[in-house]
Coordinates of C-alpha atoms in Angstrom, one line a residue:
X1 CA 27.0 43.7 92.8
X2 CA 27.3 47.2 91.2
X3 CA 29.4 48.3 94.8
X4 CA 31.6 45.3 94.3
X5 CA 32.2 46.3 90.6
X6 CA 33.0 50.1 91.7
X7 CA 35.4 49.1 93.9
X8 CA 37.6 47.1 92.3
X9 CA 37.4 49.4 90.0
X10 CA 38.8 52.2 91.8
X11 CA 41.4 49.7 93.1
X12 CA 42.0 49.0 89.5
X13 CA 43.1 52.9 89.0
X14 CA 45.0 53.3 92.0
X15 CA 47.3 50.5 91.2
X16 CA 47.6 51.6 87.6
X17 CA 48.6 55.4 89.4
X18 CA 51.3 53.5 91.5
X19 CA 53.3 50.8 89.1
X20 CA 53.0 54.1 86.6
X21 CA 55.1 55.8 89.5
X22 CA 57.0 53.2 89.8
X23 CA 58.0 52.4 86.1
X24 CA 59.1 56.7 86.3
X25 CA 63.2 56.3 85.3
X26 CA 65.6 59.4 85.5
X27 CA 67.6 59.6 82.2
X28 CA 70.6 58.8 81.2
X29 CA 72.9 60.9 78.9
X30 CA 73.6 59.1 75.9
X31 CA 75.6 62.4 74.1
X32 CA 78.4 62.0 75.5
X33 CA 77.7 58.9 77.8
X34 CA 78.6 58.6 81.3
X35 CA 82.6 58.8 81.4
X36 CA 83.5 59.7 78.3
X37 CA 87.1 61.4 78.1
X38 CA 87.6 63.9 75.5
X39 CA 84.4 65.5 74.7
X40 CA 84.5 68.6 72.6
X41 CA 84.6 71.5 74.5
X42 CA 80.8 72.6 71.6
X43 CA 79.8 69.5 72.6
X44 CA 76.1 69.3 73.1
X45 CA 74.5 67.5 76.2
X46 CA 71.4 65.5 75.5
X47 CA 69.7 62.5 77.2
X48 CA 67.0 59.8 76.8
X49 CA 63.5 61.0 76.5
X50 CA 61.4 60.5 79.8
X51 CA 57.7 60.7 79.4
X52 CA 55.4 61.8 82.1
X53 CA 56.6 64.8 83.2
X54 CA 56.4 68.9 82.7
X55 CA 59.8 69.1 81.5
X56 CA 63.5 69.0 82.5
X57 CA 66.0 71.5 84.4
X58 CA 70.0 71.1 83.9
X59 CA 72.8 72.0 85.9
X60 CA 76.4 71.5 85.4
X61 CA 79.3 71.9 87.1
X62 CA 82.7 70.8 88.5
X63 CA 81.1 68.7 91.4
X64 CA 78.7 66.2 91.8
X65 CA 75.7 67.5 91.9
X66 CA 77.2 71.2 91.0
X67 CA 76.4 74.4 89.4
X68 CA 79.5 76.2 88.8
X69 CA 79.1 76.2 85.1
X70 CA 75.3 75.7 84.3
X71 CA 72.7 76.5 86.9
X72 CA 69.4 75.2 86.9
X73 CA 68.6 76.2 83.3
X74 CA 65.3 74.8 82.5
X75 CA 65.2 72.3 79.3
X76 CA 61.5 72.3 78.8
X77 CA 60.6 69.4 77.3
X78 CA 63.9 69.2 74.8
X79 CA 66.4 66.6 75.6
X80 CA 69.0 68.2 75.1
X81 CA 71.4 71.0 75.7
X82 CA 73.7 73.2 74.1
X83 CA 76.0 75.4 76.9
X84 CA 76.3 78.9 75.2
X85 CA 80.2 79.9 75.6
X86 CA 80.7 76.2 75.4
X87 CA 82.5 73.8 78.5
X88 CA 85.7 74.5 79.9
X89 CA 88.5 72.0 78.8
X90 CA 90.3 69.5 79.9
X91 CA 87.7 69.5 82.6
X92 CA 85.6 66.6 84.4
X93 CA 82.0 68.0 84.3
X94 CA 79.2 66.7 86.1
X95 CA 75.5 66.4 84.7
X96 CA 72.6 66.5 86.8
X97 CA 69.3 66.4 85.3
X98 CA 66.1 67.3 87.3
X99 CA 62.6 65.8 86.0
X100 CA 59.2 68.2 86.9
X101 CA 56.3 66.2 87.8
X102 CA 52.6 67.1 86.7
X103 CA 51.8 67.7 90.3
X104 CA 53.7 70.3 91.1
X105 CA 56.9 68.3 92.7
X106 CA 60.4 67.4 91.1
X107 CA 63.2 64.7 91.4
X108 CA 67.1 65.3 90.9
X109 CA 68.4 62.3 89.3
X110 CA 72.3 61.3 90.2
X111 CA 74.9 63.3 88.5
X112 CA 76.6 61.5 85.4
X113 CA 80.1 62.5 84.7
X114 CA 82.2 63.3 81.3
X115 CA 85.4 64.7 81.0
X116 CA 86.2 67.2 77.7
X117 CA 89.3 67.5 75.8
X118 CA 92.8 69.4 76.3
X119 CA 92.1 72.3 73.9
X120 CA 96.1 72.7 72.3
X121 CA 95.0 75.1 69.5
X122 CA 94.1 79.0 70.0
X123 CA 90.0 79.1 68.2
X124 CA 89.1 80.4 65.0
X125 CA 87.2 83.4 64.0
X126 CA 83.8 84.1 64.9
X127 CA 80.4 86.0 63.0
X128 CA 78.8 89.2 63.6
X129 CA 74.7 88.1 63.8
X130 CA 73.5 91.2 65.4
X131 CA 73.7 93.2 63.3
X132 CA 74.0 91.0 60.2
X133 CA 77.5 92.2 58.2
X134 CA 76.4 94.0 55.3
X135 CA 73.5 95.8 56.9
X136 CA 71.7 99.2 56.4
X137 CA 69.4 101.5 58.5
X138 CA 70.9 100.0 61.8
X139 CA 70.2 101.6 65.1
X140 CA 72.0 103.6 66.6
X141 CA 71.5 102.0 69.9
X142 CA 71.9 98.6 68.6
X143 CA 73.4 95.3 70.7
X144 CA 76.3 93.4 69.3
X145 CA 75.6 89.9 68.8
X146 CA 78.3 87.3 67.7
X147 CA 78.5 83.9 67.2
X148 CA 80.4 81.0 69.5
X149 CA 83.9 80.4 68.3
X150 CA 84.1 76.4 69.7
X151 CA 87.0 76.3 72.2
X152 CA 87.2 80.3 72.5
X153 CA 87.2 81.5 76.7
X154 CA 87.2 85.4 75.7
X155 CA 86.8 87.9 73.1
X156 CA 88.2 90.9 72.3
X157 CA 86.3 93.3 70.8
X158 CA 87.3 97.1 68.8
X159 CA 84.7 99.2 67.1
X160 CA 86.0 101.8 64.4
X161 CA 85.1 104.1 61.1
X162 CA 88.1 103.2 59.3
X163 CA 88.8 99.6 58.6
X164 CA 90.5 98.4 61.4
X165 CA 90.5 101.5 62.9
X166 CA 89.3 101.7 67.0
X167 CA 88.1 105.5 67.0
X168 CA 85.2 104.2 68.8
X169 CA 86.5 101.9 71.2
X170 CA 90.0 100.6 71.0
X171 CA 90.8 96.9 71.6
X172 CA 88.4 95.7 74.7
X173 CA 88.6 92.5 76.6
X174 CA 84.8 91.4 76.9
X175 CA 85.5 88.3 78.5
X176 CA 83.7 85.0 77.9
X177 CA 80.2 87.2 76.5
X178 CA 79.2 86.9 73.5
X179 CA 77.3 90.4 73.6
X180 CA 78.3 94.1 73.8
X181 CA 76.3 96.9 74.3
X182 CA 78.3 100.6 73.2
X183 CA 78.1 102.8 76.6
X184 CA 77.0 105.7 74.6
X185 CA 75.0 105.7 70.9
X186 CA 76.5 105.1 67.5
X187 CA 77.1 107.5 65.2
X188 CA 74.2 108.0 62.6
X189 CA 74.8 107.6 59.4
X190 CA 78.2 105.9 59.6
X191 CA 79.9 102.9 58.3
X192 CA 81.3 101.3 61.2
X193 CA 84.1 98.8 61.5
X194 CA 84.0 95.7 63.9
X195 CA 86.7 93.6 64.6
X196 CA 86.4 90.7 67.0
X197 CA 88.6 88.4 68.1
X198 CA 88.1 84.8 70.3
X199 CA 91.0 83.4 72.2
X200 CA 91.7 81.0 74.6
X201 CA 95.0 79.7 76.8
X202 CA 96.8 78.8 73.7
X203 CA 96.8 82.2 72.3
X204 CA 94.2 84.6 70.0
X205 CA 92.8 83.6 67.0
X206 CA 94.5 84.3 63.8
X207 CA 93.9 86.9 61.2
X208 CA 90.5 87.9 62.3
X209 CA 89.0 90.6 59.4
X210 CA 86.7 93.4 60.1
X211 CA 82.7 93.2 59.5
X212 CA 80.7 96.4 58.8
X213 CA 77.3 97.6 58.8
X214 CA 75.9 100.9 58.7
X215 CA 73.3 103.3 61.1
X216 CA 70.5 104.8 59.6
X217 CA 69.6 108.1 60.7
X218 CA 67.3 108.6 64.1
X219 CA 64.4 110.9 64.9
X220 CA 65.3 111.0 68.6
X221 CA 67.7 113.3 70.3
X222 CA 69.5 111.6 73.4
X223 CA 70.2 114.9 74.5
X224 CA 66.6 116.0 75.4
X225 CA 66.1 112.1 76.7
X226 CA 69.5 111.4 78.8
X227 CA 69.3 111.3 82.2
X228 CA 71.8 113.7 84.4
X229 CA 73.9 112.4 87.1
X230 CA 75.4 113.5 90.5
X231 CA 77.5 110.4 90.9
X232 CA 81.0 111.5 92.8
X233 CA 84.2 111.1 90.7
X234 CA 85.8 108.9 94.1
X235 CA 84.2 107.0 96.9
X236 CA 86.2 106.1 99.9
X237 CA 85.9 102.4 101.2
X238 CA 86.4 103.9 105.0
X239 CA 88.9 102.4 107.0
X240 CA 87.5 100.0 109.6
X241 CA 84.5 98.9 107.0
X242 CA 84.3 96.0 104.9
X243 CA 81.9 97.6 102.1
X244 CA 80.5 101.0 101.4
X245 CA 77.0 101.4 99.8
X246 CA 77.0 103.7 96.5
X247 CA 73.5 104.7 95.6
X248 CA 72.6 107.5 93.4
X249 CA 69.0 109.8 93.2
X250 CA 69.7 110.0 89.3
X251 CA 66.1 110.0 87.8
X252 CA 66.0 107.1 84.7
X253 CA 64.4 103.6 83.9
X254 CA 67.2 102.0 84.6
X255 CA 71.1 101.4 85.8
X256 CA 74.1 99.5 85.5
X257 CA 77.1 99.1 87.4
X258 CA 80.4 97.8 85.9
X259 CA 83.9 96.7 87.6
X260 CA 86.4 97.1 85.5
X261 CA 88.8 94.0 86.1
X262 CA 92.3 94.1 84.0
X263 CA 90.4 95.9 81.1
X264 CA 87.4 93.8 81.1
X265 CA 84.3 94.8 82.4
X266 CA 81.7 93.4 84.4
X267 CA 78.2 94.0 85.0
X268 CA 76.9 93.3 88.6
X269 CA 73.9 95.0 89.4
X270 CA 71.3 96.6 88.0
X271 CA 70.2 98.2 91.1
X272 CA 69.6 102.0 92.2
X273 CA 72.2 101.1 95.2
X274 CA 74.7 98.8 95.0
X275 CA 77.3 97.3 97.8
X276 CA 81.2 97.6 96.9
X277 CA 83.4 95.7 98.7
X278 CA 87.1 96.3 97.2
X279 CA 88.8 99.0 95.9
X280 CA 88.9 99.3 91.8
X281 CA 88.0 101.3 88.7
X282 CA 83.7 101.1 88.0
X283 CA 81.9 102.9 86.0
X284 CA 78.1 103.6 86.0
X285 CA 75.2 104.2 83.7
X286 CA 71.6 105.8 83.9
X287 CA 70.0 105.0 81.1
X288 CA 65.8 106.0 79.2
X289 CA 64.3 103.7 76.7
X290 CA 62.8 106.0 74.1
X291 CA 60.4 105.4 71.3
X292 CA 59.3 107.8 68.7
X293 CA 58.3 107.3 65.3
X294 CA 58.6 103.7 65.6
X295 CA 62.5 104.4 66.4
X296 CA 63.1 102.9 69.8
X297 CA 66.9 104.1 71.4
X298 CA 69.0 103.9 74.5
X299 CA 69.5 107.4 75.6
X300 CA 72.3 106.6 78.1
X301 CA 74.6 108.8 80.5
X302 CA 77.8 107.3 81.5
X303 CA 80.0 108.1 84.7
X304 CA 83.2 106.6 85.6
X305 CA 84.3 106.9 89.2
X306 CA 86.9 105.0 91.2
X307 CA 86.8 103.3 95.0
X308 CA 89.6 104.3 97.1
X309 CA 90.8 103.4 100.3
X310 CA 90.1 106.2 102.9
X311 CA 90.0 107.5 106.2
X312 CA 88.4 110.4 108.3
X313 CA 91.5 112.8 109.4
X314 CA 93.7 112.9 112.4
X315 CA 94.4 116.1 113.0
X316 CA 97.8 116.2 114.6
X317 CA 98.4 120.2 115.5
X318 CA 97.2 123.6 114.5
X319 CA 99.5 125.8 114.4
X320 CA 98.7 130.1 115.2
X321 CA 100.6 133.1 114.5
X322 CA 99.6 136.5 114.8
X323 CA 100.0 138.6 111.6
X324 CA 99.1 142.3 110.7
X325 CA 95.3 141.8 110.4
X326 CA 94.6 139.0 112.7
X327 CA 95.7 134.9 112.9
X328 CA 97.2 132.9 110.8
X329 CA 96.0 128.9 111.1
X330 CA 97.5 125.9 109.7
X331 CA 96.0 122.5 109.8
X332 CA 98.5 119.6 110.2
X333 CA 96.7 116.2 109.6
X334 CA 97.1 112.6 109.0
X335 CA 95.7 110.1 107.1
X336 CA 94.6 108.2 104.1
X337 CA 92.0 110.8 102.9
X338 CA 91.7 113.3 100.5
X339 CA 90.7 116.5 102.7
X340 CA 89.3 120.0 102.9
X341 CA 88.7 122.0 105.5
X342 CA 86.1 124.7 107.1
X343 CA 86.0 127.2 109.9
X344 CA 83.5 127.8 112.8
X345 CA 80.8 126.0 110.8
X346 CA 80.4 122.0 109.3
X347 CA 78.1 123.5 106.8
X348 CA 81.1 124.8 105.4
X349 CA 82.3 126.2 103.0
X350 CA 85.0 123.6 102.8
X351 CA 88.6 125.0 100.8
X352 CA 91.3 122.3 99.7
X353 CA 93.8 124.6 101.6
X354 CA 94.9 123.6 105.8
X355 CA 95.9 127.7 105.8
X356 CA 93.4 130.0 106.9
X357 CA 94.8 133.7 107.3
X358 CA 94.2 137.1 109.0
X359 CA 90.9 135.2 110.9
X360 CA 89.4 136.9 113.5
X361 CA 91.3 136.8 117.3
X362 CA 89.5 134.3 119.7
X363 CA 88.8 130.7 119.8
X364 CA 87.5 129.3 116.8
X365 CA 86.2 125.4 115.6
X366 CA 87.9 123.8 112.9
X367 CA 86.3 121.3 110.5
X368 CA 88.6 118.7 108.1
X369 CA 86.2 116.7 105.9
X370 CA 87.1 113.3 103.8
X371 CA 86.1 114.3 100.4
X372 CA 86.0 110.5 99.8
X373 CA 83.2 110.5 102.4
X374 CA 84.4 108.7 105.7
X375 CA 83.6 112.0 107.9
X376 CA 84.2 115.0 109.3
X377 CA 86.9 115.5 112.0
X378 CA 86.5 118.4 114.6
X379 CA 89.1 120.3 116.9
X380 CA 88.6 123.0 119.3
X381 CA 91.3 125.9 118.4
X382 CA 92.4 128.0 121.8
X383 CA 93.7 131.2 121.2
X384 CA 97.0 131.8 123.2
X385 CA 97.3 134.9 125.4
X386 CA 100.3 137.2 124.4
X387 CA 102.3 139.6 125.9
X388 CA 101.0 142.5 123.0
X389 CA 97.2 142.0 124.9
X390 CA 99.1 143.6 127.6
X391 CA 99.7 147.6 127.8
X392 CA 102.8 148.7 128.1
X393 CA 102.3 151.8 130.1
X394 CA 99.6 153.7 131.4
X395 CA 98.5 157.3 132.6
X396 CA 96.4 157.2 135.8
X397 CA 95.8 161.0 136.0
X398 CA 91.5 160.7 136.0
X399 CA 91.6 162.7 132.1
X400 CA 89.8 159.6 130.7
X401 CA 92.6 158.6 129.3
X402 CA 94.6 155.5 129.9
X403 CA 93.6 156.0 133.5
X404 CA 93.6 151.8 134.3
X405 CA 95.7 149.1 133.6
X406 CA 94.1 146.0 131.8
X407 CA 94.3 143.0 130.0
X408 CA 93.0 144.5 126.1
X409 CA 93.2 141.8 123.2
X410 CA 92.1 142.8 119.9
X411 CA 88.5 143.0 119.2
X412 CA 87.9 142.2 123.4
X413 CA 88.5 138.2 123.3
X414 CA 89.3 137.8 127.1
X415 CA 87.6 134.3 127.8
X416 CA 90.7 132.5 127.7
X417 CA 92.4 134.7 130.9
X418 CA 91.5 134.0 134.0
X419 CA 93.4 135.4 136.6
X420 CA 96.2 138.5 136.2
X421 CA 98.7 139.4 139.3
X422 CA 100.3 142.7 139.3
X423 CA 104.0 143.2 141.2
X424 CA 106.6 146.0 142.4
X425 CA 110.2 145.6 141.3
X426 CA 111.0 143.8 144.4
X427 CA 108.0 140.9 143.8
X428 CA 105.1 142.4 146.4
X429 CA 102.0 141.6 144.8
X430 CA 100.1 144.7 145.0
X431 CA 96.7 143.8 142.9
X432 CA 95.2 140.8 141.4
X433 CA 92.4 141.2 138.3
X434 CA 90.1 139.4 136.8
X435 CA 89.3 139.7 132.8
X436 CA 86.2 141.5 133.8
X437 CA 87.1 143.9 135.3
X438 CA 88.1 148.0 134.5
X439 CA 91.1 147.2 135.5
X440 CA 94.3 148.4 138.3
X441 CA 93.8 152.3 138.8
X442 CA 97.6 152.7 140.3
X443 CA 96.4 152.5 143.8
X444 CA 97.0 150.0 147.1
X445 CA 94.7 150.0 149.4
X446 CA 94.1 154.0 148.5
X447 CA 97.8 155.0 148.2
X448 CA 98.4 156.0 144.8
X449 CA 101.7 153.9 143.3
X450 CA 104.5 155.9 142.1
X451 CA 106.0 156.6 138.6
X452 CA 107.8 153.1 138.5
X453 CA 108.1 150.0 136.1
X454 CA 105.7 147.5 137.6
X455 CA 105.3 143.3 137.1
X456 CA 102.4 141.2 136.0
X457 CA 101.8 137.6 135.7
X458 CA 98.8 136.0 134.0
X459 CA 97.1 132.9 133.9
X460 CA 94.5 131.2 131.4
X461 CA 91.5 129.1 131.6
X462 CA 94.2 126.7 130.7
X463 CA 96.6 127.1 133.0
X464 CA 98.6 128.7 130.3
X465 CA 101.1 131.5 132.3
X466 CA 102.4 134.7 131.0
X467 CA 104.4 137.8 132.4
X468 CA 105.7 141.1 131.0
X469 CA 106.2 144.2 133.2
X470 CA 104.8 147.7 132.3
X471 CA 105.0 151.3 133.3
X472 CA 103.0 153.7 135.6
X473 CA 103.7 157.8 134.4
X474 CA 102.1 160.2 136.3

């Protein structure tokens, strides 16, 4: 009797576990209700109560089932939702609730749909909250807060010490934020101005007036706290690459990277390294949280650097002369780059100028490297043989002096010639040299050459050909 009784029983619970399932309803939004047209843009969302369950998440978008405006954003157990920069108007907005189960597992419930009203009107004026108007003592590091302006999509923001002065930062587009954070420290002790100012399509709002507070005085000094940074002034996004990778070594507790979009900025990472993708204006900041006697501060360095199209260098021609104490080289190169250049070694040092003068005769390497960071290019410079390497006359009388006949560049570069051919006047070759050697001594075959004008042609390593003519004196 007592197993019969235990299992019912347990039958008894599982049923009550299933129609309690069962009787589990997703919600419905009843602020506005499903289809409503003209909703107000500070509308709040809310919905029926559902019991049972851990708690709610909401997402809202521009789709069925989309994100685009609200992602995910969990409602605990409140049934109800306020968006914080409001909805867009004139827009049909799609709710879709998700329920949490005790257990670990969640449902999404179908989207329910509203659409908001055709805001006609620019918005009205909005409130400092952080810090409160009127304050004292605040520091210098401080956030600005301000408060929704219903039907505002932006904000412009200026920060001065004079009333409506923007000594500190002149008029800035903050977009739809309702937070900004000064990119360096306030001044201490100062009164400080703040003027702020919601619009929308329509226009800005009207007649917005300054707030104030004032900063109290700090016992930290940024300047001992402040990271340093390396960070380049210009990074090249290298031809034939999508993105480029800026990273920094900067030593601080933490970074942000901004684009700068038609005067507004935008935070994207937070990261050591971050990937860029198009060209623009950024700017970037290193940043150590510092307390002291209870006074906590930002300690913030700040570095603006733009990303520019770029290239590694063609170089076209170099172009040798010979001057009075050696050769002259210039550099003739193409490309989208911003380029210096180096001689003989990569390591440099690099100069901004193509025009290298009075170098030393022979073949030399050349360097040109992207100071936007797409590479180095490297060419192969050749000296060219000359007709002044060549002696004009010589004295083969065995006094030790001038007593052969040779190829003698400055300083003894001879790797470039390979092959010189000596003539009479009437074209008999009468001796053929190599660099190497001491040279012709005025003989053929034993017979000593008379006092004459005599012929040579030469030939380089690279087929380069030269000829002059010279003369024997006995």
């Amino acid at each position: 009797m007592n197993s019969i009784w235990h299992d019912c029983l347990f039958c008894t619970i599982i049923l009550l576990g299933y129609f309690g399932s069962a009787q589990l309803q997703c919600p419905k939004i009843d602020n506005p209700v499903n289809g409503d047209t003209d909703v107000p843009v500070d509308t709040q969302v809310s919905w029926n109560v559902v019991g049972g369950i851990d708690g709610y998440s909401v997402s809202l978008g521009t789709t069925e089932g989309g994100s685009d405006i609200l992602n995910s954003r969990s409602a605990a157990l409140v049934n109800f939702l306020t968006p914080v920069v409001g909805l867009p108007d004139n827009t049909e907005i799609f709710v879709t609730i998700s329920l949490f189960l005790d257990d670990g597992t969640f449902i999404t419930c179908p989207s329910e749909k509203f659409t908001t009203v055709d805001v006609m009107t620019p918005p009205n004026c909005t409130t400092l909250n952080q810090p409160l108007p009127g304050a004292e003592d605040v520091n210098s590091g401080e956030e600005l807060v301000w408060d929704y302006a219903p039907t505002a999509t932006g904000y412009k923001l200026s920060i001065g010490v004079t009333e409506m002065g923007e000594e500190l930062l002149a008029e800035t587009d903050i977009g739809n934020n309702l937070s900004y954070r000064p990119v360096e420290n306030l001044p201490l002790n100062t009164r400080l101005f703040i003027t702020i100012t919601p619009y929308n399509e329509n226009g800005d709002a009207q007649s917005c007036s300054f707030q104030t507070f004032t900063t109290g005085a700090s016992n930290i000094d940024c300047d001992q706290f402040r990271p340093e940074t390396n960070m380049p002034e210009v990074i090249g996004l290298c031809k034939g690459s999508s993105t480029v990778i800026v990273s920094t070594d900067d030593r601080a507790q933490g970074f942000r990277w901004y684009r700068i979009e038609e005067g507004s900025e935008v935070l994207f990472s937070e990261e050591e390294a971050v990937t860029i993708s198009a060209v623009g204006e950024y700017r970037y900041e290193a940043y150590n949280s510092v307390s002291l006697f209870g006074d906590t501060s930002e300690c913030t360095r700040i570095h603006s650097f733009s990303v520019v199209d770029s290239e590694i260098a063609t170089i076209e021609e170099v172009k040798a002369e010979r001057g009075r104490f050696g050769i002259n080289i210039e550099v003739i190169t193409s490309g989208i780059g911003n380029y210096e250049y180096a001689l003989d070694t990569i390591e440099g040092p690099y100069t901004d100028s193509a025009i290298f003068t009075s170098i030393a005769e022979g073949n030399h390497n050349i360097f040109v490297r992207d100071k936007n960071g797409c590479g180095i290019s490297e060419y192969f410079f050749v000296q060219s043989i000359a007709r002044k390497d060549f002696p004009v006359f010589f004295t083969p009388n065995n006094d030790g002096i001038n007593d052969y006949w040779q190829f003698t560049p400055m300083n003894g570069v001879i790797a470039n010639l390979k092959m010189i051919f000596i003539f009479d006047r009437y074209g008999n070759l009468l001796s053929q040299l190599v660099p190497e050697s001491i040279g012709w001594d005025g003989t053929v075959n034993g017979k000593a050459m008379p006092s004459s004008t005599y012929w040579y042609k030469a030939t380089s390593v690279y087929d380069e050909t030269i000829g002059g003519y010279f003369a024997l004196k006995r």
